[in-house]
Amino acid sequence: MTNQNILQRAKGSGLSRRGFLAAATASMGSLALAGCSPAAQENTLAETGEAPEILEGGEWVPLPCAPSCGGRCVTRGYLVDGVIVRQKTDDFIEDTAENPQYRCCPRGRGSRQLYMGADRLRYPMKRKHWQPGGKDFHGELRGIDEWERISWDEALDLIASELKRIKENYGPEAFFCGISGDGRGGGMGTGGGVTRLLNAFGGCVYVWGTQSYGGMPIVGNTMQGEPWFFGATDTQDEFSMAKAKRVICFGMGNVTWNNWMYVKHAGVEIIVVDPICSPAAQALADRWIPVRPGTDGALLLGMAYHMIENNLHDQEFLDTYVSGFDADHMPEGSDPKDNFKDYVLGTYDGQPKTPAWASEICGVPEADIMWLAEQATSVSPLVMRSTLGPARTDNGQNYAQIFLAVGWMTGNVGIPGGEVSMSHPAMMGSKAMAQSGQNGIVVPKNPICEDPAESAALPFGGYDPSKFYGLPYGHAWDAIINGKVIDFVHGERDIDIRCIWKVGTFAPLNQISGGMKGIEAFRKVEFVVSSDLLMSSDCLYSDIVLPCASLWEAEGGSAAQAIGDGLLIYYGNKVMDPIYEAKDDLWVEAELAKRLGLDPKEVVNVEWKQACFNRVAGTQVMKEDYSDYEPLVSITQDDIDELGVEGQPQDGKIPYKEFVKTGYYRCERSQNDPFVFTPRSGFRADPVGNPLGTPSGKLEIYCPSLVDYMKLYGTEPLVEATPKYRPAKEGYEDTFANWDAKEKGEYPFQMVSTHHMRSMHSFYNNVKWICEAFANNLFLNVLDAQKLGVSQDETVLISSQHGKMLRRVNVTPRIMPGVVLMGEGNHFDVDEEGIDRGGNANALAGGHLIAAGHQPWNTVMVKIEKWDGDPLQPDCVKPARIYDFE
Ligand SMILES: Nc1nc2c(c(=O)[nH]1)N[C@H]1C(S)=C(S)[C@@H](COP(=O)(O)OP(=O)(O)OC[C@H]3O[C@@H](n4cnc5c(=O)[nH]c(N)nc54)[C@H](O)[C@@H]3O)O[C@H]1N2
Ligand SMILES: Nc1nc2c(c(=O)[nH]1)N[C@H]1C(S)=C(S)[C@@H](COP(=O)(O)OP(=O)(O)OC[C@H]3O[C@@H](n4cnc5c(=O)[nH]c(N)nc54)[C@H](O)[C@@H]3O)O[C@H]1N2
Ligand SMILES: [Mo]
């Protein structure tokens, strides 16, 4: 069944009044931005077509759900005549503690409203006042201009001629692409992070640094002597972790915590240190210790002081496995005075890092700091885990150093149940029972800009400082606006970006810090092109917008991916044809290649269907006797002929067709299988025979190579070899005009922006059911609300040095006084006064260049004022951005 009929049918499948109103709106003619009519407040056709009471005439089919949360949970849809009318989740295996069901989250269950929403982009569009040619582009109207429907041919011709013109006049360095690589998953369509076309056309400028990991990667690499990737080799699996007596977790957000339930049910005590008590913390934690953002370093030092004073730390472990804890264990050639213990005691700098000192900074009462130190050392095995949030701060790298140092003081390395790790919150162990195959997509090499490594995360190491890697996150918008970029050893160099390219799975304007500067950068350049499923912020500030087909519209969308814990392999079935004129990005690139005189095969070397087949065919799962991996699927010549792909027949666990029909294959764990994983057990057993990759072969608290490595970036290193607390720029200390007099400054509050129940970054924020269930309000402590005179759901104006925003408030005791929280990801909706009514946390966060290119989202200072203008409507009733042109 094809295109618009699907939406029409979804709409008509239950004629409620709401459905009728929405249908009426949809036929009202071309709305540039639906808004005035109340009926337009319905944004999802799926919602309006209320599902029939009795499900008949269709079948349950597996649906792909592959956003970048890392979860790959089970969603199923009831398919009637080309329309998914209902969704459900994993109910086809028994739910046990060892092998729980992969039940999906509210976002996954809301996918129907996303993929079948009336606000899906339907046609290619051009911004009315934009003219090609680089003169009359009217950048100032980006974000507020009207839209015209154009044909695919027109769109592709315009894009091709602009790309040619810009390259001829300014060279490939004029193209900015906010990411690198082929987007190895996480897409909602077939796009990925697409730079194939621009690379083949002569290259483009990437962005480098980290999105997710804050200041952790280089610290993890150098202090532990092996590549730090998400902490995958630092974390245990849940069976090993269940042997712990206690977990102390720094930062516990709302994300993918289901595998922690096993640990919880095993009776392990969990203490959470976080400015907020998230829903996950509410489910898991036995005690919540509120801490000010960006000050955990001070808290940990206060704990270390109490440990040293009372001899609670594991001196024997430190003597054997660690370099640089005290003067007697410093590497040759270093100044013994630079040891960590003397820094904690204040022997040479005159400032003992006592719990009282720490308390003044971090806001945790002295008694609780001492209590935490005792909790960390009174039992073993113990888990000291930090998730990523606390490192997404200006002083994230200093935090990471101190976290590892104080963690190691407890001695919990390399023993079952013991762990000192910095990692993704959902991370459990590094061993996979299933591995997905390669899709065979080869991204053409970028001739002018070095790939800053997977996921644009340069700091994973192994780069050549003499090469150009593009614009660092946090500094990218400044670089585009000012035409100057800081570049490793070259220092400052000129850059002249004329075109911003967002064709693929990323949302640079919405998601990079310093979003208001992002808008300025978007408005400055001559040409911006975006492809997406809906009118995202990036699209809104573009000149040409292309409608992208979704995962539900592509065979094998994100085929055969092993999920985070390597237990579930899933396959995304195509359930409907692309809506209206939506096309997948690979098609777009191949078409543009032709127009640019390139060989489309060089740009898109394998077709999507072949890529999916490759992936499935190459997927391996563990044999029942755990002796080796074997192919997941058997493939016959008939399968290959029927699919029209190239390949070889093979023997595997289950027939190809069965896998595709079921959509999932899951491996079973048991408590005594060889996948129980305890990191660094070999090192613990024999530190001389199994040394680490550090110069000393040990865990390095005192770590000169960290400083050397940081210097390679050509930016201010901001670290010393000894872990030390450094107050964050825009951190707690900066909220004071006068610290000694405790006199607050203009921006007295600290704001964090976290990943939350409402969205998958910028995705799902448009789904009204989810918006209704999880209003992305500003979380404000009860005491602060009283002082400000605001109550639940009232509107406040939040301002930072970087931007302004209106939000309704959630008044709650579950956030520390003085701290406010916004979920990240909302789309911009900036009014004439420059106030963002959309609630994008990046309107307030200011990007700046930090040593290794991470972004300081959790050290942001704001002021809050009661809003006396019209109150802000809740997001769930806000008009959707619908462009129908009928
Ligand atoms: N304030 C603040 N900002 C943050 C964070 C934070 O904590 N606070 N966290 C950061 C982190 S950790 C991350 S990983 C980043 C994520 O940043 P991004 O990865 O840039 O964010 P997404 O919203 O996932 O971007 C995906 C976009 O691509 C579109 N899309 C999806 N699939 C396709 C496709 O196949 N083709 C096309 N053309 N488009 C597609 C989606 O509609 C969406 O607009 O955000 C960062 N930003
Ligand atoms: N639902 C959902 N799930 C997701 C995502 C999503 O967008 N939505 N995104 C995925 C991605 S790409 C990533 S990178 C991960 C990120 O996963 P997390 O790292 O867990 O991300 P956050 O939720 O931003 O932060 C975790 C916690 O850190 C706390 N925190 C912030 N600053 C500080 C601090 O200074 N000190 C301490 N102690 N705590 C602090 C926050 O309050 C929050 O509770 O999530 C993944 N999962
Ligand atoms: Mo992330």
XYZ file of C-alpha atoms in Angstrom, residues 311-753:
443
model
C 42.920 4.629 57.722
C 39.864 3.267 55.942
C 41.427 2.969 52.497
C 43.032 -0.182 51.111
C 46.718 0.688 51.455
C 47.879 -2.759 50.409
C 45.966 -2.541 47.152
C 47.353 0.934 46.467
C 50.926 -0.213 47.205
C 50.663 -3.149 44.825
C 48.481 -2.010 41.952
C 48.578 1.768 41.833
C 51.193 4.377 40.970
C 51.259 7.794 42.584
C 49.005 7.498 45.620
C 51.666 8.532 48.129
C 55.243 9.848 48.126
C 56.638 6.330 48.369
C 54.922 5.234 45.167
C 55.714 7.954 42.678
C 57.265 7.165 39.326
C 60.939 7.807 38.800
C 61.747 11.316 37.717
C 58.642 12.866 39.260
C 58.537 15.207 42.221
C 57.431 13.083 45.222
C 55.563 16.146 46.504
C 53.088 15.764 43.660
C 51.529 12.635 45.160
C 47.778 12.454 45.614
C 47.731 11.761 49.345
C 49.632 14.937 50.161
C 47.338 16.909 47.876
C 44.336 15.533 49.793
C 45.949 16.303 53.123
C 46.982 19.760 51.943
C 50.591 19.124 53.005
C 52.077 21.493 50.452
C 49.241 23.696 49.234
C 48.041 24.493 52.731
C 44.469 23.432 52.045
C 43.463 20.114 53.583
C 40.537 18.733 51.547
C 38.515 18.046 54.671
C 34.852 17.105 54.593
C 34.141 20.641 55.851
C 36.057 22.133 52.901
C 34.234 19.827 50.493
C 30.832 20.428 52.030
C 30.987 24.157 51.425
C 31.512 23.502 47.731
C 29.403 20.434 46.982
C 26.527 21.033 49.369
C 26.638 17.541 50.879
C 26.638 17.836 54.681
C 29.973 16.972 56.337
C 28.418 14.023 58.157
C 27.163 12.571 54.881
C 30.578 12.923 53.265
C 32.100 10.944 56.119
C 29.256 8.460 55.935
C 29.839 7.981 52.209
C 33.571 7.408 52.819
C 32.658 4.775 55.378
C 30.093 3.157 53.085
C 32.708 2.992 50.353
C 35.236 1.232 52.533
C 33.270 -0.849 55.045
C 32.246 -3.611 52.644
C 33.847 -5.446 49.782
C 33.135 -6.209 47.015
C 31.797 -2.777 46.229
C 30.906 -1.027 42.971
C 31.985 2.574 42.459
C 30.311 3.555 39.220
C 30.096 6.911 37.520
C 27.734 7.448 34.642
C 28.397 10.100 32.039
C 26.318 13.011 33.361
C 28.803 14.231 36.000
C 31.547 14.382 33.338
C 29.494 16.538 30.971
C 30.742 19.486 32.957
C 33.420 22.075 32.311
C 35.645 20.249 34.821
C 34.600 16.782 33.658
C 38.150 15.611 33.070
C 39.249 16.687 36.544
C 36.218 14.915 37.971
C 37.075 11.734 36.087
C 40.632 11.784 37.459
C 39.465 12.205 41.042
C 36.727 9.610 40.638
C 39.179 6.913 39.565
C 41.724 7.880 42.230
C 39.243 7.746 45.105
C 37.562 4.665 43.633
C 40.880 2.838 43.610
C 41.446 3.792 47.257
C 38.663 1.298 48.028
C 40.595 -1.525 46.334
C 37.633 -2.828 44.357
C 39.353 -3.716 41.112
C 39.468 -7.140 39.494
C 37.389 -9.030 42.038
C 33.926 -10.486 41.353
C 31.388 -7.931 42.465
C 34.057 -5.234 42.683
C 34.247 -2.422 40.179
C 35.569 1.103 39.791
C 34.216 2.299 36.509
C 33.084 5.246 34.442
C 30.608 4.173 31.839
C 27.368 4.436 30.024
C 24.597 3.841 32.543
C 23.272 0.758 30.810
C 26.667 -0.824 30.436
C 27.024 -4.290 31.833
C 30.130 -6.247 30.941
C 31.997 -6.377 27.673
C 31.327 -9.858 26.410
C 28.676 -10.490 23.830
C 26.873 -13.732 23.124
C 25.814 -12.333 19.811
C 27.629 -10.151 17.305
C 26.042 -8.454 14.338
C 27.562 -8.770 10.892
C 29.012 -5.953 8.839
C 26.691 -4.237 6.411
C 29.418 -3.706 3.830
C 28.792 0.007 3.486
C 32.087 1.749 2.757
C 32.244 5.469 3.374
C 34.478 7.192 0.820
C 37.504 8.761 2.463
C 37.349 12.458 3.183
C 40.299 14.044 1.364
C 40.466 17.226 3.427
C 39.442 16.319 6.945
C 40.568 13.360 8.980
C 37.778 11.184 10.401
C 37.813 11.997 14.090
C 37.049 8.310 14.730
C 33.855 6.509 15.433
C 30.980 8.597 16.722
C 33.008 11.739 16.149
C 34.805 10.957 19.360
C 38.358 11.956 18.631
C 39.500 11.506 22.201
C 39.463 7.731 21.905
C 42.996 8.277 20.816
C 45.217 7.288 17.971
C 45.111 10.501 16.011
C 47.744 12.443 14.177
C 47.978 15.957 15.572
C 49.443 17.316 12.355
C 46.202 16.672 10.500
C 42.975 18.650 10.310
C 39.969 17.094 12.055
C 37.432 19.850 11.714
C 35.666 21.996 14.272
C 35.622 21.032 17.933
C 32.235 20.651 19.580
C 31.518 23.559 21.843
C 33.566 25.802 19.573
C 31.997 24.873 16.232
C 29.430 27.668 16.119
C 31.960 30.307 17.199
C 34.294 29.040 14.501
C 31.639 29.379 11.808
C 30.566 32.812 13.020
C 34.085 34.226 13.443
C 35.856 32.355 10.651
C 38.582 31.129 13.008
C 39.093 27.706 14.484
C 41.470 26.371 17.108
C 43.223 23.437 15.540
C 45.627 21.278 17.512
C 49.210 22.146 16.839
C 48.413 24.746 14.217
C 46.840 27.027 16.766
C 44.241 29.290 15.214
C 43.466 28.911 11.539
C 40.975 30.461 9.149
C 37.804 28.649 8.239
C 35.132 29.799 5.843
C 31.975 27.685 6.078
C 29.384 28.489 3.406
C 27.133 25.450 3.576
C 25.723 23.354 6.417
C 24.809 19.807 5.486
C 22.385 17.813 7.648
C 21.448 14.809 5.594
C 21.427 11.938 8.055
C 20.951 10.974 11.645
C 22.128 13.916 13.641
C 20.720 17.189 14.790
C 23.625 19.600 15.182
C 21.629 22.779 15.686
C 19.347 21.217 18.236
C 21.884 19.131 20.111
C 25.245 20.862 20.161
C 25.881 23.185 23.094
C 25.576 26.927 22.540
C 22.431 26.570 20.457
C 21.721 30.293 20.180
C 25.101 30.734 18.542
C 24.145 27.758 16.401
C 21.202 29.736 15.071
C 23.539 32.631 14.290
C 25.889 30.268 12.453
C 23.022 28.741 10.484
C 21.842 32.220 9.540
C 25.292 33.258 8.418
C 25.994 30.652 5.746
C 24.751 30.718 2.146
C 23.090 27.344 2.008
C 21.662 24.846 4.480
C 20.118 21.556 3.484
C 18.462 19.087 5.840
C 16.688 15.808 5.533
C 14.578 14.512 8.365
C 11.362 12.814 9.321
C 9.807 15.962 10.716
C 10.370 19.679 10.996
C 13.226 19.511 13.468
C 15.141 22.625 14.518
C 17.796 21.895 11.935
C 15.158 21.737 9.192
C 13.443 24.858 10.409
C 16.640 26.869 9.915
C 17.408 25.318 6.514
C 16.755 26.375 2.918
C 15.886 23.027 1.430
C 14.198 20.330 3.455
C 13.906 16.727 2.305
C 11.421 14.219 3.743
C 13.218 11.091 4.918
C 11.683 7.627 4.963
C 11.479 6.043 8.399
C 12.634 2.714 9.751
C 9.133 1.352 9.361
C 9.370 2.145 5.671
C 12.667 0.414 4.933
C 13.249 -3.288 4.723
C 15.585 -4.386 7.459
C 15.851 -0.908 8.894
C 18.792 -1.264 11.246
C 18.894 -4.971 10.460
C 20.298 -7.488 12.827
C 21.778 -5.379 15.524
C 22.987 -6.866 18.733
C 21.753 -4.768 21.609
C 23.933 -3.271 24.320
C 24.368 -6.393 26.383
C 24.873 -8.585 23.350
C 21.949 -10.885 24.055
C 19.298 -9.879 21.594
C 19.636 -9.704 17.846
C 16.773 -8.075 16.088
C 15.531 -7.437 12.612
C 13.446 -4.504 11.468
C 10.717 -5.442 9.068
C 9.356 -2.984 6.628
C 5.748 -2.438 7.615
C 4.654 0.268 5.233
C 5.744 2.114 2.133
C 7.309 5.545 2.562
C 4.598 8.112 3.270
C 3.849 10.679 0.591
C 7.131 11.546 -1.147
C 9.535 10.492 1.593
C 12.709 8.832 0.329
C 15.597 7.275 2.112
C 18.861 9.174 2.305
C 20.782 6.601 0.286
C 18.543 7.250 -2.677
C 19.007 10.987 -2.241
C 22.763 10.624 -2.217
C 22.824 8.399 -5.271
C 20.624 10.865 -7.188
C 22.806 13.788 -6.182
C 25.908 11.835 -7.162
C 24.584 11.556 -10.696
C 23.966 15.277 -10.855
C 27.445 16.013 -9.564
C 29.060 13.829 -12.186
C 30.065 11.179 -9.652
C 29.596 7.460 -9.957
C 26.646 6.701 -7.662
C 28.263 3.358 -6.819
C 31.230 5.173 -5.351
C 28.938 7.082 -3.045
C 26.528 4.307 -2.142
C 28.516 1.143 -2.674
C 25.796 -1.264 -1.569
C 22.065 -1.011 -1.830
C 20.169 -0.963 1.436
C 18.624 -4.361 0.857
C 22.064 -5.843 0.220
C 23.468 -4.060 3.263
C 20.734 -5.578 5.423
C 21.307 -9.018 3.980
C 25.053 -8.739 4.614
C 24.425 -7.853 8.168
C 22.058 -10.712 8.849
C 24.246 -13.225 7.026
C 27.291 -12.165 9.036
C 25.570 -12.237 12.410
C 27.059 -14.741 14.812
C 25.741 -16.229 18.015
C 27.335 -18.379 20.672
C 27.021 -22.128 20.368
C 25.110 -23.948 23.050
C 28.281 -25.470 24.491
C 29.910 -22.001 24.489
C 32.797 -23.346 22.422
C 32.576 -20.844 19.591
C 30.314 -18.551 17.582
C 28.203 -19.843 14.711
C 26.114 -18.061 12.081
C 22.675 -17.082 13.302
C 20.806 -17.865 10.101
C 20.774 -20.612 7.515
C 20.498 -19.234 4.012
C 19.473 -21.214 0.928
C 20.078 -20.347 -2.710
C 16.297 -19.879 -2.953
C 16.426 -17.210 -0.240
C 19.158 -15.398 -2.130
C 17.298 -15.572 -5.438
C 14.061 -14.453 -3.852
C 15.722 -11.473 -2.181
C 17.608 -10.531 -5.292
C 20.875 -10.076 -3.436
C 24.366 -11.412 -3.778
C 25.509 -13.991 -1.275
C 26.365 -17.573 -0.460
C 24.171 -20.232 1.099
C 25.182 -21.008 4.691
C 24.198 -23.155 7.664
C 23.079 -21.487 10.855
C 20.899 -21.787 13.897
C 17.574 -20.799 12.385
C 16.304 -20.319 8.828
C 16.676 -16.806 7.385
C 12.962 -16.435 6.865
C 12.117 -17.473 10.382
C 14.445 -14.832 11.802
C 12.978 -12.127 9.594
C 9.432 -13.108 10.508
C 10.051 -13.283 14.238
C 12.175 -10.165 14.149
C 14.231 -11.274 17.137
C 16.628 -13.881 18.308
C 17.712 -13.913 21.882
C 20.508 -15.688 23.639
C 19.941 -17.019 27.117
C 22.216 -16.304 30.031
C 22.710 -18.385 33.106
C 24.608 -17.620 36.287
C 27.488 -19.953 35.658
C 28.063 -19.386 31.977
C 31.463 -18.206 30.742
C 30.097 -14.730 30.113
C 30.177 -13.726 33.727
C 32.649 -10.894 33.365
C 34.902 -9.330 35.967
C 37.109 -6.623 34.483
C 40.866 -6.674 35.173
C 40.752 -9.988 37.049
C 43.975 -11.040 35.331
C 45.766 -7.909 36.499
C 44.475 -8.408 40.014
C 45.663 -12.000 40.129
C 49.118 -11.197 38.757
C 49.976 -7.531 38.262
C 53.512 -8.318 37.142
C 52.530 -11.038 34.670
C 49.538 -9.061 33.362
C 50.584 -5.417 33.529
C 48.276 -2.663 32.270
C 49.124 -0.586 29.213
C 50.268 2.421 31.286
C 53.976 3.345 31.404
C 54.142 1.972 34.958
C 52.017 -1.100 34.134
C 49.797 -0.078 37.052
C 46.693 2.002 37.559
C 48.080 5.534 37.517
C 46.648 8.021 39.961
C 49.628 10.243 39.177
C 49.505 10.214 35.394
C 51.942 12.384 33.420
C 50.880 10.833 30.102
C 47.415 12.330 30.602
C 48.908 15.824 30.580
C 51.072 15.031 27.546
C 48.089 13.667 25.703
C 45.919 16.680 26.511
C 48.654 19.002 25.243
C 48.417 17.365 21.827
C 45.098 19.111 21.344
C 46.834 22.423 21.255
C 44.268 23.747 23.710
C 44.766 24.527 27.384
C 45.158 21.092 29.020
C 43.212 21.981 32.192
C 44.578 18.916 33.952
C 47.629 18.131 36.039
C 49.239 14.741 36.499
C 47.853 14.721 40.040
C 44.043 14.620 40.248
C 42.949 18.012 41.570
C 39.675 19.819 42.000
C 39.238 22.680 39.555
C 36.123 24.850 39.926
C 34.076 24.656 36.739
C 33.572 27.620 34.482
C 29.913 28.508 35.087
C 29.921 26.081 37.991
C 28.691 26.595 41.572
C 31.526 28.929 42.547
C 30.730 31.174 39.568
C 27.144 31.638 40.749
C 28.587 33.975 43.409
C 29.476 37.623 42.898
C 31.514 37.345 46.063
C 32.379 33.850 47.283
C 33.825 34.903 50.649
C 30.823 37.038 51.498
C 28.553 34.350 50.017
C 26.895 36.982 47.904
C 25.091 35.501 44.908
C 25.603 36.864 41.406
C 23.262 37.542 38.526
C 22.775 33.847 37.688
C 22.288 32.166 41.044
C 20.969 28.771 39.931
C 22.782 25.819 38.383
C 21.050 23.987 35.551
C 21.589 20.431 34.366
C 20.075 18.960 31.227
